Coordinates of C-alpha atoms in Angstrom, one line a residue:
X1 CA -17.2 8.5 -0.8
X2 CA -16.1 7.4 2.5
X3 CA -20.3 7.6 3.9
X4 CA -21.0 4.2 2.6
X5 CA -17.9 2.5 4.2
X6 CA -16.6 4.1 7.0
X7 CA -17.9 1.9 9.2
X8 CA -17.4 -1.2 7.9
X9 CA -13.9 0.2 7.7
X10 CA -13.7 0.7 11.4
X11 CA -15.5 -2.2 12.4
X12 CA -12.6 -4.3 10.6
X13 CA -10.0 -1.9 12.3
X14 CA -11.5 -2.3 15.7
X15 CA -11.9 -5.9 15.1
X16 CA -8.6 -6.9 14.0
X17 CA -6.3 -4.0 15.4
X18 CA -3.8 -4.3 12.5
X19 CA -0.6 -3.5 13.5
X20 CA -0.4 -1.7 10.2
X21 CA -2.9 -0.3 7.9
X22 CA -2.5 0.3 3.8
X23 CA -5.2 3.1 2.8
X24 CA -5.3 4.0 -1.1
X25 CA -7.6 6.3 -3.1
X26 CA -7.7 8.4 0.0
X27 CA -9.9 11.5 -0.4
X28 CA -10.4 14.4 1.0
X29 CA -13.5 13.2 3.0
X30 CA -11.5 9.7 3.6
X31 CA -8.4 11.8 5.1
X32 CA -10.9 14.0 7.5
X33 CA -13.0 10.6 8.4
X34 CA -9.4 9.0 9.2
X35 CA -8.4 11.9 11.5
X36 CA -11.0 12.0 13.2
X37 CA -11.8 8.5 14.1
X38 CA -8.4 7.4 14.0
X39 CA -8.0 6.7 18.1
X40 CA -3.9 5.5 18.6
X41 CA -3.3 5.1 14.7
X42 CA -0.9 7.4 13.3
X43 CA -0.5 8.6 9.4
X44 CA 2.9 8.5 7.7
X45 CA 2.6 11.7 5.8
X46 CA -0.8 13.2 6.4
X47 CA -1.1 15.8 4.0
X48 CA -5.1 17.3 4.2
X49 CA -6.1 19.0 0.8
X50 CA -6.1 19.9 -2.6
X51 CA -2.9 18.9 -4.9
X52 CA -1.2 18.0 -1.7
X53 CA -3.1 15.3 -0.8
X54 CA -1.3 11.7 -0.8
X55 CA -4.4 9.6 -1.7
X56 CA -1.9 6.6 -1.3
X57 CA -0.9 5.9 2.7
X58 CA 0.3 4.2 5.4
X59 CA -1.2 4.5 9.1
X60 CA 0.4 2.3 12.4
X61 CA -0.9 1.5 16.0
X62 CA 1.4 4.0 17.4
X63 CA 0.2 2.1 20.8
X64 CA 1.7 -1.1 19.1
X65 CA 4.3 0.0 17.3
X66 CA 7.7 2.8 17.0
X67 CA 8.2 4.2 14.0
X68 CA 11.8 4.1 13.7
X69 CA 12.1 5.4 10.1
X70 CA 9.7 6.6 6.9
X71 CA 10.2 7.1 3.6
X72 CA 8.1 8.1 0.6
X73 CA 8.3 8.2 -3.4
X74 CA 6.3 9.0 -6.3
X75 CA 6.6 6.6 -9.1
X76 CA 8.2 8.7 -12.1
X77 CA 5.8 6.9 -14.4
X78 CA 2.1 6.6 -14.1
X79 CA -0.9 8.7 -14.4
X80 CA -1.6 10.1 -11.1
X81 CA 1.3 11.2 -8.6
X82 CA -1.4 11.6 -6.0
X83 CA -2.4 7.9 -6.2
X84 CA 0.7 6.4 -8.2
X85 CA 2.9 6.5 -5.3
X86 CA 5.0 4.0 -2.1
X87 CA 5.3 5.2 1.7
X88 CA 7.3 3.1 3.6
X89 CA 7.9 2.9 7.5
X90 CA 10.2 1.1 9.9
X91 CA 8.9 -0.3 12.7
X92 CA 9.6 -1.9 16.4
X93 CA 6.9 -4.1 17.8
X94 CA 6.5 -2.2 21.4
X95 CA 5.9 -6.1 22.4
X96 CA 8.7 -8.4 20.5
X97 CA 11.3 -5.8 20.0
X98 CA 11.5 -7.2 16.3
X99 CA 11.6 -5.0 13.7
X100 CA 10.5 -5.0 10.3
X101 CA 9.3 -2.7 7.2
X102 CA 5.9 -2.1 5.3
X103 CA 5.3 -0.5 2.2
X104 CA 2.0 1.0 1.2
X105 CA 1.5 1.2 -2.5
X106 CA -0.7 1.7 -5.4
X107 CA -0.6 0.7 -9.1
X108 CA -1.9 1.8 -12.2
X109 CA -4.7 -0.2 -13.5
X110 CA -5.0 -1.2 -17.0
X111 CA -7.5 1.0 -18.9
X112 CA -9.6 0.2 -22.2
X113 CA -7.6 1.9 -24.8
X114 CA -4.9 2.6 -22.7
X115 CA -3.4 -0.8 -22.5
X116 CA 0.1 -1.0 -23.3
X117 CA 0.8 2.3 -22.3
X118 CA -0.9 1.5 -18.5
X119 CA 1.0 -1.8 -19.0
X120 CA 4.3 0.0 -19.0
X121 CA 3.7 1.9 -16.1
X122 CA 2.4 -1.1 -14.3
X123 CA 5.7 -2.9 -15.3
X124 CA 7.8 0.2 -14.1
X125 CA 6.5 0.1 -10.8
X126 CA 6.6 -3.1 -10.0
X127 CA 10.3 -2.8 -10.8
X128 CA 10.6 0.3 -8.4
X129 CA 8.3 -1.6 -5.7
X130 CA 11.1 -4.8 -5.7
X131 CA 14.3 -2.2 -5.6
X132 CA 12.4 -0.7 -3.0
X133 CA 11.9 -3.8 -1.1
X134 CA 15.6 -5.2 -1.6
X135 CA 16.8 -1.7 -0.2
X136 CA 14.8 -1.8 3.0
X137 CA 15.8 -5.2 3.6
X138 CA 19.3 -4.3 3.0
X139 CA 19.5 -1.5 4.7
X140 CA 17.7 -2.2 8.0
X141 CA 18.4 -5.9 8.0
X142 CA 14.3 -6.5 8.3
X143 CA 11.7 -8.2 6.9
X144 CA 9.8 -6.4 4.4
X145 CA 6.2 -6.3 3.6
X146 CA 4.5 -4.7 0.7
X147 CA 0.9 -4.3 0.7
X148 CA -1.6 -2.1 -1.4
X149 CA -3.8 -1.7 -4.4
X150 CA -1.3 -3.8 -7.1
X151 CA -3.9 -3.7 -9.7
X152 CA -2.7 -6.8 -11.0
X153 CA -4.2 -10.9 -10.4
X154 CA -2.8 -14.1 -10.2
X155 CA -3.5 -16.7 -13.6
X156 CA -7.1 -18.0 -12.5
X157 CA -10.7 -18.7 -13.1
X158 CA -12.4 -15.5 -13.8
X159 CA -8.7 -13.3 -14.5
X160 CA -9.0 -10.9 -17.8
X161 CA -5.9 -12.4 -19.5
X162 CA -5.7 -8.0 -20.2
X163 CA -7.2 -5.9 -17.7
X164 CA -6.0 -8.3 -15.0
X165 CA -2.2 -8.1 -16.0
X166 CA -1.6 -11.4 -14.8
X167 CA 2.0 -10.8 -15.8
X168 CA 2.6 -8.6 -13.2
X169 CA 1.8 -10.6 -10.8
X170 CA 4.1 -13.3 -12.1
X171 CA 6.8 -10.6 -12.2
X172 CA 6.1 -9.5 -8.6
X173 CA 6.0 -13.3 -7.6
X174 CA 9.8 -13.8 -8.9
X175 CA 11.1 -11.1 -6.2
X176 CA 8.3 -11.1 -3.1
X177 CA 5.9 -13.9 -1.7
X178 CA 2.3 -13.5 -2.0
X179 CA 1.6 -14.2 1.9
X180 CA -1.8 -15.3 0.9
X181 CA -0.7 -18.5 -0.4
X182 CA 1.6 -19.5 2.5
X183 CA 0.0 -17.6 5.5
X184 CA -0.8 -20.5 8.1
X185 CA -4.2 -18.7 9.2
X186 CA -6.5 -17.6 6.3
X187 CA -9.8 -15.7 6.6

């Protein structure tokens, strides 16, 4: 229900003008909310209703940035292709001229019941999020950023050693930097 958080949403948007935003769980009543009080942002792949609908996106400052390239995959294992998905753009800063990649994504989420199985898919698509990541950077020569719902924490106080799927984390950790822990401004 986007009525409850829409405009916290754009009050963050309009506050920090992200370059690039990561939108998951995107409903129909998100996707109309988006498009209509987008302003200069641009969706990678807007698709409006029913089946079609990519609840998993990407949307840029198209008064920032160029879009130079896109791309977009389902993951082949998971439980929602809807949500369980990566959209990827290439962008030039209008500014810098530097160029560089995001990737929007969304995991599964372990599930009571469910566990190994959810575990699996989690553990498939963090493999696919990596190969993804060493491809972009490969191919364009760019730094490449993933951001998202990864459904996964870091080993901590108040981590489910289960539900959390600290592993995955760790897994992710051994290919891509968590930009949280080395970022030199932090909110």
């Amino acid at each position: 229900d986007s009525r409850p958080r829409a405009k916290m949403f754009f009050e963050t948007v309009n506050t920090y003008q992200p370059d690039v935003i990561s939108v998951q769980e995107v409903s129909d009543q998100w996707y109309n909310c988006l498009m209509r009080n987008k302003g200069s942002y641009k969706m990678i792949y807007p698709i409006s209703t029913g089946v079609l609908l990519r609840m998993t996106g990407l949307m840029y400052n198209s008064e920032t940035l160029t879009l130079i390239d896109k791309g977009q995959m389902t993951y082949e294992q998971g439980n929602e292709s809807r949500l369980r998905r990566a959209v990827w753009g290439i962008f030039e800063s209008k500014n810098t001229k530097k160029q560089f990649a995001v990737i929007s994504t969304h995991f599964d989420c372990i599930r009571p019941g469910e566990e190994e199985l959810m575990h699996s898919y989690m553990e498939y698509q963090a493999e696919k999020i990596v190969e993804i990541s060493n491809n972009l950077k490969e191919e364009y020569g760019v730094p490449v950023f993933s951001i998202g719902d990864f459904n996964t924490m870091n080993q901590g106080e108040g981590v489910d050693p289960i539900m959390d799927a600290p592993e995955i984390y760790e897994e992710l950790c051994k290919s891509l930097t968590d930009t949280r822990l080395v970022a030199n401004e932090k909110a």
